[in-house]
Amino acid sequence: MKPFSRLNHILRNLPVHLALIIMCLLWILPTLGLFVTSFRSREAVRASGWWTILQREQQPGQAGYETYCASCHGPRGDALAEADLSDPALIAKYPRANRLLPVLKQEINGMPHLSDPALPENPKDALDTLTPIVTYLQTLSGESDQTARLTLRNYADALVGYKGTQDYITDCQQGTASALAKFRCDASDLLNPEGMGRAFINTLIVAIPSTILPVFFAALAAYAFAWMDFKGRQWLFAILVGLQIVPLQMTLVPIARLYVSLGMADTFLGIWLFHTGFGLPYAIYLMRNFIGGLPREMFESAYIDGANHWLVFLRMVLPLSLPAIASLGIFQFLWVWNDFLVAKVFLATHPVLTVQVTNLIDPRGGNWHILTGAAFLSFIIPMIVFFAFQRYFVRGLLAGSVKG
Amino acid sequence: MKAKFVLFVMIVGLLLAACGPQPAETVVTEAAPAEPAATEAPATEAPAEPAAPEMCMGAQPGDELTVMYVWSGAEEEKLNAIFKPLVDTCGIKIVAESTRDAAVVDTRVQSAPPDILFWPSTAPVDLYTDKLVPLDTVGGIAENYASYWLDLGTRDGKWLAVPVKADIKSIVWYSPAQFEAFGYEVPTTFEELDALVEKMVADGNVPWSMGMESGAATGWTGSDFIQDILLAQQGPEYVSKIISGEIPYNDAGVLQAYQTYYKWASDPKYTVGGAEGTLNTAFLDAIYKPFASPAEAMMVKQSGFAGGEIVKQFPNLVYGTDFDFFPFPGAKGMQGGADFMMVFGTSNATKAMVAYLTGPEGAANWAQAGFDLSPNKLAAGKYTDAQLAKKGEALANAAGFTPDIGDTIPAPFGEAEWKAIIEVLQGGDIQAALDKAAQAQAEALKK
């Protein structure tokens, strides 16, 4: 009977598993596309989609080439020395069929260029015939060779903040003037203020204190709300929790004015305080529920033994509420890391990753091959945090909902 | 294991938290001077120069100039190249911020306004009329601009905004090589254009690539197209009267223009993909279609920026042979858009920048940097790029200039106009759609 019950079990769970697998695929697919694209060259990104990297070069124009050209130019295109079709410099002159057509209409040595068979008379049919041949010639000459190669140059461009028309490494090798004006072409470029490298450091400087400060203060406040008796405790707690509904956007202008008058505009201190302030209500709420759920007897015996509040907080509450602190820290860290608006408004001259990404692309959406590399650089740390502390996510989600 | 690790995290956390405020200040003081590495070099060079030249207007080396603009990426590079001569000569430090978000601008203006704001419309002039500084008081040179440019930025006799960068819209992009292969001639009148379009259809070619999808702003490409048809069929006076509200948007002339547009934009014989293609093709993709291999269409009507997008997409195509443009045939006037400079500060560095950009050096450097066109009269003839020179000529020779209707009339009308175009393309009744837009026009202009 046992095999059957197992089979039943599998069959029963099959829809759930299928749904899970499909959802995972749907979530992973765009990221995978971005990941593959981030290793493709600018030309390749422009020419084809990321899913084509495993395809073999198709050669649709080969049949046309063999019909019209191979009899004189040879199967590899190099039979005639004066018109070597395998020479990229020659082929580069004919990027489109409409450029090749006039040449083919000219006579060669008093004879039509093409006679056996002749090109169709109608220009539309002639262009339709020539277009795949032109594509084939570009493959043959190696003109479009680099489209298949994978490269790390997008990452280099993103790290140093390159915005020119080629790429950083090529520019540096060629010693282009515009590149040398901005870059030193050595390791110090990693800290270029316009690059993702510098933005990475800026983001760390913003995110670490903006995580530690609210979590620490929230733990203190939560302890007070849970275990210290003072007048108006419940009211104060209700007001604090209620403060969560204040939309962050509404406070931008008043706080920006305040910071300007205090000389804190565009400083790290300003953005730490902002994130701390807006992180606190939720953090206190979550921590109070957790700390309030610790057994009362434990606190009573500690007080009887002569421990004061500070000692109880440091020796008992902090170690016991580590799961809550960890999950809260993760959430706060990811929120600050991904924040765009607050950093854009309060830290304009020290761009963080999210802000720097928008500085790299053109307003009409050009240059987006750099964006792919930049996007991956910006979520390396969140990925590490997520995979290292996965289990706390679930605990964090439950911490506020189920009161012990 | 787990407990130890978590304990470690906590201890580190506590240590960091305990000494949180102190590193705060050291980091701030360290980071602040280190940041503008890009502008550091000129600042250190500056003292080598003997006396500050006239163009600095008394600005001292090290003076800071805060600017805000929408440009980023490669466009920002071009702007920096234009600023460079002034920065190098005077040693001022430019603290720039790039944003496309009007809310960020608003936050800044309400708290600490930038010295200079560059914005792609004159909307900030109406929002911050009281905060802006008249340009003639900070060294702006009005005589270098045509009167229609000055009028756009003047409120109650005060000159508050000056265009620094212009783009022409009444042009059609095509491939000369493709035209030659089929024996097509560039049309010069609207009738010739109409005949050419019919001839292309008879040859089995698709004349237009009219795709206009642009997210929430879908419709602006169609709006530009219709305005060009209006300029050809009715003339610039008529368009100006639509902008001022004297002619309602459901007038017979507008209806005629919409009928012409609808004929071209809804039929797969006339445009790539028919009405469906017009609505769902991204405007950037539509630019590429006539120049792709094989070509999917013969022409695309798009602003001057399209030239740059074509080379970016197809770097081996050559301007003049593989792609070129002609003025919209028969248009009695040039439609265009511009980026404006507005000033909040009165420092010497601000004055130096305003005087530089509105004067001869700024105009010449703008033209040489190839950052679209400079509306400054002194930029004429200074373009080094053939494409820009031709655009500059087209702008200078235009019979009249009309701003983009959508950019000029307050936002609700622009959106109503886009909605009308989308409705018409979806098969709605043209007159009914125009009636709704006319209502929005009347409301937007009522004060």
PDB file of C-alpha atoms in Angstrom, chain A residues 42-43 46-47 92 95-99 101-102 105 122-124 127-128 131 134-135 138 143 161-164 178 181-182 184 193-194 198 202 205 208 212-213 216 252-253 256-258 260 265-269 272 314 318-319 322-323 325-326 340-341 343-351 355 358-367 388-389 391-392 395, chain B residues 2-3 5-7 9-10 12-14 16-18 20-21 23-25 27-28 31-32 34-38 40 70-77 80 84 95-101 104 106-108 110-112 131 165 167 175 177-178 180-182 203-206 283-284 290-295 305 309 311-318 321-322 372:
ATOM      1  CA  ARG A  42      26.998  47.429 -26.783  1.00  0.00           C
ATOM      2  CA  GLU A  43      26.745  46.265 -30.416  1.00  0.00           C
ATOM      3  CA  ARG A  46      21.675  46.666 -30.025  1.00  0.00           C
ATOM      4  CA  ALA A  47      21.508  43.904 -32.621  1.00  0.00           C
ATOM      5  CA  ALA A  92      31.726  48.549 -44.291  1.00  0.00           C
ATOM      6  CA  PRO A  95      25.872  48.891 -44.742  1.00  0.00           C
ATOM      7  CA  ARG A  96      22.540  48.556 -46.535  1.00  0.00           C
ATOM      8  CA  ALA A  97      21.274  46.978 -49.745  1.00  0.00           C
ATOM      9  CA  ASN A  98      20.340  50.410 -51.086  1.00  0.00           C
ATOM     10  CA  ARG A  99      24.042  51.356 -51.079  1.00  0.00           C
ATOM     11  CA  LEU A 101      22.380  48.440 -55.606  1.00  0.00           C
ATOM     12  CA  PRO A 102      23.907  51.417 -57.542  1.00  0.00           C
ATOM     13  CA  LYS A 105      24.006  48.525 -61.747  1.00  0.00           C
ATOM     14  CA  ASN A 122      11.853  46.296 -59.957  1.00  0.00           C
ATOM     15  CA  PRO A 123      13.874  48.158 -57.278  1.00  0.00           C
ATOM     16  CA  LYS A 124      11.755  46.718 -54.465  1.00  0.00           C
ATOM     17  CA  LEU A 127      16.450  45.313 -52.585  1.00  0.00           C
ATOM     18  CA  ASP A 128      14.555  42.367 -51.103  1.00  0.00           C
ATOM     19  CA  THR A 131      19.251  42.586 -48.134  1.00  0.00           C
ATOM     20  CA  VAL A 134      24.423  42.133 -47.431  1.00  0.00           C
ATOM     21  CA  THR A 135      23.876  40.522 -44.044  1.00  0.00           C
ATOM     22  CA  GLN A 138      28.943  41.204 -43.140  1.00  0.00           C
ATOM     23  CA  GLU A 143      32.235  42.907 -39.861  1.00  0.00           C
ATOM     24  CA  GLY A 161      31.002  56.111 -14.681  1.00  0.00           C
ATOM     25  CA  TYR A 162      31.927  56.151 -18.350  1.00  0.00           C
ATOM     26  CA  LYS A 163      29.421  58.053 -20.525  1.00  0.00           C
ATOM     27  CA  GLY A 164      31.176  58.354 -23.870  1.00  0.00           C
ATOM     28  CA  SER A 178      37.860  63.142 -23.665  1.00  0.00           C
ATOM     29  CA  ALA A 181      40.260  64.594 -19.204  1.00  0.00           C
ATOM     30  CA  LYS A 182      38.033  62.661 -16.830  1.00  0.00           C
ATOM     31  CA  ARG A 184      43.460  58.599 -14.969  1.00  0.00           C
ATOM     32  CA  PRO A 193      32.559  60.575  -8.324  1.00  0.00           C
ATOM     33  CA  GLU A 194      30.416  59.736 -11.353  1.00  0.00           C
ATOM     34  CA  ARG A 198      32.062  55.634  -5.468  1.00  0.00           C
ATOM     35  CA  ASN A 202      28.346  56.274  -0.469  1.00  0.00           C
ATOM     36  CA  ILE A 205      28.060  55.021   4.437  1.00  0.00           C
ATOM     37  CA  ILE A 208      24.950  51.040   7.842  1.00  0.00           C
ATOM     38  CA  ILE A 212      21.957  50.522  13.310  1.00  0.00           C
ATOM     39  CA  LEU A 213      20.593  53.776  14.730  1.00  0.00           C
ATOM     40  CA  PHE A 216      19.155  50.414  18.599  1.00  0.00           C
ATOM     41  CA  LEU A 252      10.367  66.519   2.125  1.00  0.00           C
ATOM     42  CA  VAL A 253      10.003  70.273   1.751  1.00  0.00           C
ATOM     43  CA  ALA A 256      14.772  70.184   3.418  1.00  0.00           C
ATOM     44  CA  ARG A 257      14.202  73.752   4.663  1.00  0.00           C
ATOM     45  CA  LEU A 258      15.144  72.775   8.201  1.00  0.00           C
ATOM     46  CA  VAL A 260      19.329  74.124   4.935  1.00  0.00           C
ATOM     47  CA  ALA A 265      21.679  69.788   3.600  1.00  0.00           C
ATOM     48  CA  ASP A 266      23.654  67.322   1.519  1.00  0.00           C
ATOM     49  CA  THR A 267      25.359  65.738   4.534  1.00  0.00           C
ATOM     50  CA  PHE A 268      25.408  62.105   5.573  1.00  0.00           C
ATOM     51  CA  LEU A 269      24.284  63.117   9.047  1.00  0.00           C
ATOM     52  CA  TRP A 272      20.973  59.185   8.730  1.00  0.00           C
ATOM     53  CA  LEU A 314      21.812  44.794  28.119  1.00  0.00           C
ATOM     54  CA  LEU A 318      19.106  42.335  23.849  1.00  0.00           C
ATOM     55  CA  PRO A 319      20.331  38.722  23.646  1.00  0.00           C
ATOM     56  CA  LEU A 322      18.158  38.940  18.665  1.00  0.00           C
ATOM     57  CA  PRO A 323      15.838  37.278  16.119  1.00  0.00           C
ATOM     58  CA  ILE A 325      16.633  42.697  15.895  1.00  0.00           C
ATOM     59  CA  ALA A 326      18.101  40.716  13.034  1.00  0.00           C
ATOM     60  CA  PHE A 340      15.896  56.576  -4.250  1.00  0.00           C
ATOM     61  CA  LEU A 341      13.723  59.532  -3.297  1.00  0.00           C
ATOM     62  CA  ALA A 343      18.811  60.095  -1.229  1.00  0.00           C
ATOM     63  CA  LYS A 344      17.935  62.110  -4.320  1.00  0.00           C
ATOM     64  CA  VAL A 345      16.544  64.958  -2.260  1.00  0.00           C
ATOM     65  CA  PHE A 346      18.879  65.023   0.739  1.00  0.00           C
ATOM     66  CA  LEU A 347      22.157  63.753  -0.645  1.00  0.00           C
ATOM     67  CA  ALA A 348      22.404  65.236  -4.125  1.00  0.00           C
ATOM     68  CA  THR A 349      26.177  65.677  -4.228  1.00  0.00           C
ATOM     69  CA  HIS A 350      27.064  62.227  -2.875  1.00  0.00           C
ATOM     70  CA  PRO A 351      24.977  60.048  -5.197  1.00  0.00           C
ATOM     71  CA  VAL A 355      20.707  57.827  -7.970  1.00  0.00           C
ATOM     72  CA  THR A 358      19.815  57.295 -13.307  1.00  0.00           C
ATOM     73  CA  ASN A 359      22.802  59.583 -13.898  1.00  0.00           C
ATOM     74  CA  LEU A 360      24.406  57.010 -16.170  1.00  0.00           C
ATOM     75  CA  ILE A 361      21.633  56.611 -18.733  1.00  0.00           C
ATOM     76  CA  ASP A 362      20.573  59.171 -21.293  1.00  0.00           C
ATOM     77  CA  PRO A 363      17.250  60.934 -20.746  1.00  0.00           C
ATOM     78  CA  ARG A 364      15.701  59.203 -23.752  1.00  0.00           C
ATOM     79  CA  GLY A 365      16.794  55.797 -22.482  1.00  0.00           C
ATOM     80  CA  GLY A 366      20.006  55.416 -24.466  1.00  0.00           C
ATOM     81  CA  ASN A 367      23.199  53.824 -23.088  1.00  0.00           C
ATOM     82  CA  ALA A 388      22.810  34.939   4.407  1.00  0.00           C
ATOM     83  CA  PHE A 389      19.815  35.850   6.563  1.00  0.00           C
ATOM     84  CA  ARG A 391      15.418  32.534   7.728  1.00  0.00           C
ATOM     85  CA  TYR A 392      15.008  35.848   9.566  1.00  0.00           C
ATOM     86  CA  ARG A 395      10.552  35.347  11.449  1.00  0.00           C
TER      87      ARG A 395
ATOM     88  CA  LYS B   2      24.198  30.416  14.694  1.00  0.00           C
ATOM     89  CA  ALA B   3      23.979  31.923  18.141  1.00  0.00           C
ATOM     90  CA  PHE B   5      27.297  34.540  14.724  1.00  0.00           C
ATOM     91  CA  VAL B   6      24.236  36.487  15.732  1.00  0.00           C
ATOM     92  CA  LEU B   7      25.970  37.513  18.928  1.00  0.00           C
ATOM     93  CA  VAL B   9      26.578  40.777  14.635  1.00  0.00           C
ATOM     94  CA  MET B  10      24.973  42.249  17.697  1.00  0.00           C
ATOM     95  CA  VAL B  12      29.529  44.832  16.210  1.00  0.00           C
ATOM     96  CA  GLY B  13      26.190  46.555  15.881  1.00  0.00           C
ATOM     97  CA  LEU B  14      26.288  47.837  19.435  1.00  0.00           C
ATOM     98  CA  LEU B  16      29.026  50.900  15.941  1.00  0.00           C
ATOM     99  CA  ALA B  17      25.865  52.308  17.423  1.00  0.00           C
ATOM    100  CA  ALA B  18      27.649  53.442  20.568  1.00  0.00           C
ATOM    101  CA  GLY B  20      27.651  56.354  15.869  1.00  0.00           C
ATOM    102  CA  PRO B  21      27.548  60.135  16.114  1.00  0.00           C
ATOM    103  CA  PRO B  23      32.224  58.950  12.936  1.00  0.00           C
ATOM    104  CA  ALA B  24      29.321  60.885  11.497  1.00  0.00           C
ATOM    105  CA  GLU B  25      31.128  64.165  11.724  1.00  0.00           C
ATOM    106  CA  VAL B  27      32.983  61.307   7.584  1.00  0.00           C
ATOM    107  CA  VAL B  28      31.128  64.469   6.679  1.00  0.00           C
ATOM    108  CA  ALA B  31      33.811  63.532   2.295  1.00  0.00           C
ATOM    109  CA  ALA B  32      32.821  67.082   1.521  1.00  0.00           C
ATOM    110  CA  ALA B  34      36.989  65.085  -1.529  1.00  0.00           C
ATOM    111  CA  GLU B  35      33.795  64.936  -3.556  1.00  0.00           C
ATOM    112  CA  PRO B  36      34.129  67.341  -6.481  1.00  0.00           C
ATOM    113  CA  ALA B  37      37.246  65.625  -7.819  1.00  0.00           C
ATOM    114  CA  ALA B  38      36.126  66.401 -11.356  1.00  0.00           C
ATOM    115  CA  GLU B  40      39.255  70.043  -8.520  1.00  0.00           C
ATOM    116  CA  VAL B  70      17.547  67.316 -16.697  1.00  0.00           C
ATOM    117  CA  TRP B  71      20.507  66.135 -18.724  1.00  0.00           C
ATOM    118  CA  SER B  72      22.393  62.994 -17.780  1.00  0.00           C
ATOM    119  CA  GLY B  73      24.745  60.501 -19.406  1.00  0.00           C
ATOM    120  CA  ALA B  74      26.298  61.587 -22.691  1.00  0.00           C
ATOM    121  CA  GLU B  75      24.274  64.810 -22.776  1.00  0.00           C
ATOM    122  CA  GLU B  76      25.743  65.848 -19.420  1.00  0.00           C
ATOM    123  CA  GLU B  77      29.230  65.254 -20.837  1.00  0.00           C
ATOM    124  CA  ASN B  80      30.419  69.932 -19.158  1.00  0.00           C
ATOM    125  CA  LYS B  84      34.776  73.960 -19.312  1.00  0.00           C
ATOM    126  CA  VAL B  95      28.027  71.813  -8.202  1.00  0.00           C
ATOM    127  CA  ALA B  96      25.584  70.134 -10.547  1.00  0.00           C
ATOM    128  CA  GLU B  97      22.494  68.097  -9.908  1.00  0.00           C
ATOM    129  CA  SER B  98      20.669  66.169 -12.592  1.00  0.00           C
ATOM    130  CA  THR B  99      17.002  65.310 -12.202  1.00  0.00           C
ATOM    131  CA  ARG B 100      13.996  64.770 -14.436  1.00  0.00           C
ATOM    132  CA  ASP B 101      11.654  65.018 -11.497  1.00  0.00           C
ATOM    133  CA  VAL B 104      12.808  67.349  -6.662  1.00  0.00           C
ATOM    134  CA  ASP B 106      10.266  72.018  -6.226  1.00  0.00           C
ATOM    135  CA  THR B 107      11.853  70.758  -3.000  1.00  0.00           C
ATOM    136  CA  ARG B 108      15.099  72.506  -3.892  1.00  0.00           C
ATOM    137  CA  GLN B 110      11.472  75.817  -1.635  1.00  0.00           C
ATOM    138  CA  SER B 111      14.529  75.125   0.541  1.00  0.00           C
ATOM    139  CA  ALA B 112      17.811  76.082  -1.137  1.00  0.00           C
ATOM    140  CA  LYS B 131      11.733  83.897  -6.849  1.00  0.00           C
ATOM    141  CA  LYS B 165      19.270  74.685 -26.424  1.00  0.00           C
ATOM    142  CA  ASP B 167      15.556  71.378 -31.313  1.00  0.00           C
ATOM    143  CA  SER B 175      17.350  57.537 -46.417  1.00  0.00           C
ATOM    144  CA  ALA B 177      20.178  55.953 -50.759  1.00  0.00           C
ATOM    145  CA  GLN B 178      16.756  54.342 -50.462  1.00  0.00           C
ATOM    146  CA  GLU B 180      17.660  57.022 -55.001  1.00  0.00           C
ATOM    147  CA  ALA B 181      17.089  53.298 -55.454  1.00  0.00           C
ATOM    148  CA  PHE B 182      13.403  53.980 -56.092  1.00  0.00           C
ATOM    149  CA  ASP B 203       5.156  50.753 -55.460  1.00  0.00           C
ATOM    150  CA  GLY B 204       4.281  48.481 -52.567  1.00  0.00           C
ATOM    151  CA  ASN B 205       6.378  50.449 -50.080  1.00  0.00           C
ATOM    152  CA  VAL B 206       5.193  51.650 -46.687  1.00  0.00           C
ATOM    153  CA  PHE B 283       8.643  56.173 -30.691  1.00  0.00           C
ATOM    154  CA  LEU B 284      12.341  55.247 -30.519  1.00  0.00           C
ATOM    155  CA  PRO B 290      13.263  53.335 -42.150  1.00  0.00           C
ATOM    156  CA  PHE B 291      16.976  52.692 -41.586  1.00  0.00           C
ATOM    157  CA  ALA B 292      16.851  49.043 -40.566  1.00  0.00           C
ATOM    158  CA  SER B 293      17.873  46.174 -42.817  1.00  0.00           C
ATOM    159  CA  PRO B 294      15.541  45.608 -44.577  1.00  0.00           C
ATOM    160  CA  ALA B 295      13.893  49.028 -44.384  1.00  0.00           C
ATOM    161  CA  PHE B 305      17.210  64.371 -31.904  1.00  0.00           C
ATOM    162  CA  GLU B 309      19.403  58.057 -32.135  1.00  0.00           C
ATOM    163  CA  VAL B 311      23.724  56.732 -35.381  1.00  0.00           C
ATOM    164  CA  LYS B 312      23.578  55.257 -31.912  1.00  0.00           C
ATOM    165  CA  GLN B 313      21.471  52.370 -33.190  1.00  0.00           C
ATOM    166  CA  PHE B 314      23.309  51.891 -36.489  1.00  0.00           C
ATOM    167  CA  PRO B 315      26.870  53.232 -36.069  1.00  0.00           C
ATOM    168  CA  ASN B 316      27.909  52.283 -39.611  1.00  0.00           C
ATOM    169  CA  LEU B 317      25.273  54.472 -41.291  1.00  0.00           C
ATOM    170  CA  VAL B 318      26.541  57.747 -42.727  1.00  0.00           C
ATOM    171  CA  THR B 321      23.874  59.127 -47.606  1.00  0.00           C
ATOM    172  CA  ASP B 322      22.149  56.625 -45.377  1.00  0.00           C
ATOM    173  CA  ASP B 372      21.672  70.337 -30.426  1.00  0.00           C
TER     174      ASP B 372
END
